[in-house]
mmCIF file of C-alpha atoms in Angstrom:
data_model
loop_
_atom_site.group_PDB
_atom_site.id
_atom_site.type_symbol
_atom_site.label_atom_id
_atom_site.label_comp_id
_atom_site.label_asym_id
_atom_site.label_seq_id
_atom_site.Cartn_x
_atom_site.Cartn_y
_atom_site.Cartn_z
ATOM 1 C CA MET A 32 18.420 -3.319 -49.291
ATOM 2 C CA SER A 33 19.283 -4.420 -45.766
ATOM 3 C CA ASN A 34 17.008 -5.084 -42.842
ATOM 4 C CA LEU A 35 17.943 -3.204 -39.675
ATOM 5 C CA ILE A 36 16.810 -4.509 -36.319
ATOM 6 C CA ASN A 37 16.459 -1.990 -33.513
ATOM 7 C CA VAL A 38 16.437 -3.238 -29.934
ATOM 8 C CA PRO A 39 14.892 -0.547 -27.713
ATOM 9 C CA LYS A 40 15.348 -0.399 -23.927
ATOM 10 C CA ASN A 41 12.137 -2.342 -23.332
ATOM 11 C CA GLY A 42 13.518 -5.360 -25.209
ATOM 12 C CA SER A 43 10.902 -5.558 -27.975
ATOM 13 C CA LEU A 44 12.142 -6.041 -31.517
ATOM 14 C CA SER A 45 11.127 -3.906 -34.468
ATOM 15 C CA SER A 46 12.458 -4.081 -37.976
ATOM 16 C CA THR A 47 12.758 -1.202 -40.394
ATOM 17 C CA ASN A 48 13.643 -0.988 -44.044
ATOM 18 C CA SER A 49 14.613 2.680 -44.033
ATOM 19 C CA ASN A 50 16.911 5.043 -42.251
ATOM 20 C CA LEU A 51 13.976 6.639 -40.442
ATOM 21 C CA ASN A 52 13.732 5.551 -36.813
ATOM 22 C CA PHE A 53 9.987 5.357 -36.244
ATOM 23 C CA PRO A 54 9.033 3.221 -33.228
ATOM 24 C CA SER A 55 6.871 0.240 -33.957
ATOM 25 C CA TRP A 56 3.304 0.208 -32.663
ATOM 26 C CA SER A 57 4.127 -2.449 -30.028
ATOM 27 C CA SER A 58 7.169 -0.582 -28.688
ATOM 28 C CA TRP A 59 5.126 2.616 -28.434
ATOM 29 C CA ILE A 60 2.426 0.786 -26.423
ATOM 30 C CA ASP A 61 5.125 -0.869 -24.262
ATOM 31 C CA GLU A 62 6.659 2.516 -23.498
ATOM 32 C CA ILE A 63 3.338 3.952 -22.348
ATOM 33 C CA PHE A 64 2.708 1.092 -19.915
ATOM 34 C CA ASN A 65 6.320 0.825 -18.683
ATOM 35 C CA ARG A 66 6.597 4.471 -17.624
ATOM 36 C CA ASP A 67 6.707 5.339 -13.943
ATOM 37 C CA LEU A 68 3.180 6.377 -13.098
ATOM 38 C CA PRO A 69 2.479 9.193 -10.648
ATOM 39 C CA SER A 70 1.701 7.985 -7.147
ATOM 40 C CA VAL A 71 -1.962 8.936 -7.562
ATOM 41 C CA PHE A 72 -2.278 5.995 -9.994
ATOM 42 C CA THR A 73 -0.610 3.520 -7.663
ATOM 43 C CA SER A 74 -2.838 4.198 -4.658
ATOM 44 C CA ASN A 75 -5.871 2.096 -3.866
ATOM 45 C CA PHE A 76 -8.767 3.946 -5.554
ATOM 46 C CA ASN A 77 -11.433 1.941 -3.740
ATOM 47 C CA THR A 78 -10.339 3.017 -0.298
ATOM 48 C CA GLY A 79 -8.967 6.530 -0.755
ATOM 49 C CA MET A 80 -5.577 5.596 0.721
ATOM 50 C CA THR A 81 -2.884 3.057 0.110
ATOM 51 C CA LEU A 82 -3.051 -0.136 2.138
ATOM 52 C CA PRO A 83 -0.753 0.008 5.143
ATOM 53 C CA LYS A 84 2.258 -2.298 5.279
ATOM 54 C CA VAL A 85 2.059 -5.214 7.716
ATOM 55 C CA ASN A 86 4.710 -7.313 9.441
ATOM 56 C CA ILE A 87 3.633 -10.685 10.814
ATOM 57 C CA ARG A 88 5.938 -12.775 12.976
ATOM 58 C CA GLU A 89 5.612 -15.936 15.024
ATOM 59 C CA THR A 90 7.296 -16.958 18.250
ATOM 60 C CA SER A 91 6.939 -20.198 20.164
ATOM 61 C CA ASP A 92 3.964 -18.848 22.144
ATOM 62 C CA ALA A 93 2.329 -16.145 19.981
ATOM 63 C CA TYR A 94 1.837 -14.394 16.640
ATOM 64 C CA PHE A 95 2.396 -10.650 16.283
ATOM 65 C CA VAL A 96 0.858 -8.342 13.662
ATOM 66 C CA ASP A 97 2.424 -4.865 13.337
ATOM 67 C CA MET A 98 0.815 -2.388 10.953
ATOM 68 C CA ALA A 99 2.352 0.970 9.975
ATOM 69 C CA VAL A 100 -0.437 3.571 10.170
ATOM 70 C CA PRO A 101 1.067 6.925 11.206
ATOM 71 C CA GLY A 102 -1.005 10.021 11.827
ATOM 72 C CA MET A 103 -4.026 8.243 13.231
ATOM 73 C CA LYS A 104 -5.580 7.847 16.673
ATOM 74 C CA LYS A 105 -6.401 4.556 18.337
ATOM 75 C CA SER A 106 -10.083 5.518 18.208
ATOM 76 C CA ASP A 107 -9.844 5.540 14.373
ATOM 77 C CA PHE A 108 -9.456 1.738 14.222
ATOM 78 C CA GLU A 109 -12.002 -1.029 14.323
ATOM 79 C CA ILE A 110 -10.683 -4.545 14.942
ATOM 80 C CA ASN A 111 -13.091 -7.477 14.609
ATOM 81 C CA LEU A 112 -12.741 -11.229 14.893
ATOM 82 C CA GLU A 113 -15.360 -13.493 13.332
ATOM 83 C CA ASP A 114 -14.921 -17.161 12.411
ATOM 84 C CA GLN A 115 -11.127 -16.947 12.685
ATOM 85 C CA LEU A 116 -11.035 -13.888 10.371
ATOM 86 C CA LEU A 117 -9.273 -10.903 11.929
ATOM 87 C CA SER A 118 -10.320 -7.626 10.240
ATOM 88 C CA ILE A 119 -8.634 -4.286 10.806
ATOM 89 C CA SER A 120 -10.323 -1.243 9.324
ATOM 90 C CA THR A 121 -10.489 2.509 9.606
ATOM 91 C CA GLN A 122 -12.541 5.314 8.163
ATOM 92 C CA VAL A 123 -11.435 8.922 8.582
ATOM 93 C CA ASN A 124 -13.412 11.957 7.481
ATOM 94 C CA GLU A 125 -11.682 15.313 7.636
ATOM 95 C CA GLU A 126 -13.150 18.739 7.007
ATOM 96 C CA ASN A 127 -11.425 22.098 7.370
ATOM 97 C CA GLN A 128 -12.898 25.523 6.780
ATOM 98 C CA PHE A 129 -10.808 28.682 6.568
ATOM 99 C CA GLU A 130 -12.376 32.113 6.567
ATOM 100 C CA ASP A 131 -10.685 35.452 6.060
ATOM 101 C CA GLU A 132 -12.158 38.778 5.086
ATOM 102 C CA ASN A 133 -10.881 38.284 1.511
ATOM 103 C CA PHE A 134 -11.543 34.573 0.962
ATOM 104 C CA ASN A 135 -13.392 31.521 2.171
ATOM 105 C CA ARG A 136 -11.879 28.067 1.627
ATOM 106 C CA ARG A 137 -13.324 24.712 2.567
ATOM 107 C CA GLU A 138 -11.413 21.440 2.225
ATOM 108 C CA PHE A 139 -12.521 17.925 3.029
ATOM 109 C CA GLY A 140 -11.088 14.455 2.693
ATOM 110 C CA TYR A 141 -12.038 10.836 3.183
ATOM 111 C CA ALA A 142 -9.760 7.846 3.711
ATOM 112 C CA SER A 143 -10.388 4.232 4.646
ATOM 113 C CA PHE A 144 -8.892 0.776 4.439
ATOM 114 C CA LYS A 145 -9.632 -2.766 5.539
ATOM 115 C CA ARG A 146 -7.133 -5.609 5.944
ATOM 116 C CA SER A 147 -8.243 -9.137 6.848
ATOM 117 C CA PHE A 148 -6.232 -12.150 7.982
ATOM 118 C CA THR A 149 -7.311 -15.742 8.525
ATOM 119 C CA LEU A 150 -6.022 -16.869 11.894
ATOM 120 C CA PRO A 151 -4.781 -20.386 12.571
ATOM 121 C CA GLU A 152 -6.842 -22.512 14.948
ATOM 122 C CA THR A 153 -3.962 -22.384 17.432
ATOM 123 C CA VAL A 154 -4.731 -18.753 18.405
ATOM 124 C CA ASN A 155 -6.338 -18.218 21.805
ATOM 125 C CA GLU A 156 -9.088 -15.804 20.690
ATOM 126 C CA ASP A 157 -9.998 -14.808 24.261
ATOM 127 C CA LYS A 158 -6.564 -13.316 24.968
ATOM 128 C CA ILE A 159 -5.952 -11.198 21.838
ATOM 129 C CA LYS A 160 -4.675 -7.699 22.672
ATOM 130 C CA ALA A 161 -4.086 -4.603 20.542
ATOM 131 C CA ARG A 162 -2.296 -1.320 21.141
ATOM 132 C CA TYR A 163 -1.412 1.742 19.078
ATOM 133 C CA ASN A 164 1.834 3.584 19.742
ATOM 134 C CA ASP A 165 3.965 5.959 17.604
ATOM 135 C CA GLY A 166 2.131 5.157 14.357
ATOM 136 C CA ILE A 167 2.284 1.371 14.780
ATOM 137 C CA LEU A 168 -0.819 -0.730 15.462
ATOM 138 C CA SER A 169 0.368 -3.908 17.228
ATOM 139 C CA ILE A 170 -1.828 -6.951 17.724
ATOM 140 C CA HIS A 171 -0.704 -9.770 20.021
ATOM 141 C CA LEU A 172 -2.246 -13.145 19.172
ATOM 142 C CA PRO A 173 -1.278 -15.669 21.876
ATOM 143 C CA LYS A 174 -1.304 -19.362 21.040
ATOM 144 C CA LYS A 175 -3.430 -21.869 22.911
ATOM 145 C CA GLU A 176 -1.526 -23.702 25.629
ATOM 146 C CA GLU A 177 -1.539 -27.003 23.743
ATOM 147 C CA ALA A 178 -0.131 -25.288 20.622
ATOM 148 C CA LYS A 179 2.838 -23.659 22.357
ATOM 149 C CA GLN A 180 6.164 -25.095 21.421
ATOM 150 C CA LYS A 181 7.637 -26.989 24.320
ATOM 151 C CA PRO A 182 11.357 -27.469 24.896
ATOM 152 C CA PRO A 183 12.744 -30.851 23.863
ATOM 153 C CA LYS A 184 12.494 -33.517 26.512
ATOM 154 C CA GLN A 185 15.350 -35.912 27.029
ATOM 155 C CA ILE A 186 14.343 -39.525 27.354
ATOM 156 C CA THR A 187 16.583 -41.869 29.295
ATOM 157 C CA ILE A 188 17.261 -45.313 27.975
ATOM 158 C CA SER A 189 16.528 -48.134 30.420
#
């Protein structure tokens, strides 16, 4: 009798001694956890919405934080700075009620998130500015004067 070794797509090995192709217990478990899950399972359950994507970039005189949060208003955001911790949060409650002579429907929703970033000591906290435009929340974090990168200085030899 020969041993057959099956190599499924997930790469686990199972051996069989018959012509029947029953998956091994481990490959069956692997398949369950390697499936593409519906997006409802990949969202952040604690906040009711997925965390927004953030781009952070640095120039010689400032840091910039850009957050993609379409469909909101600037009044929906709360931005706080405490002990060099910048926190950006929002909480949106929505309720709609539709009435017709044949039906009455009421829908409501709740969404929130909070992102926090530790700022370097080089940020001038008194001059931080934020704006919201076309679904992008932009935060400008200027550097302190002494932290700004200065152009190279040429030193003459005497």
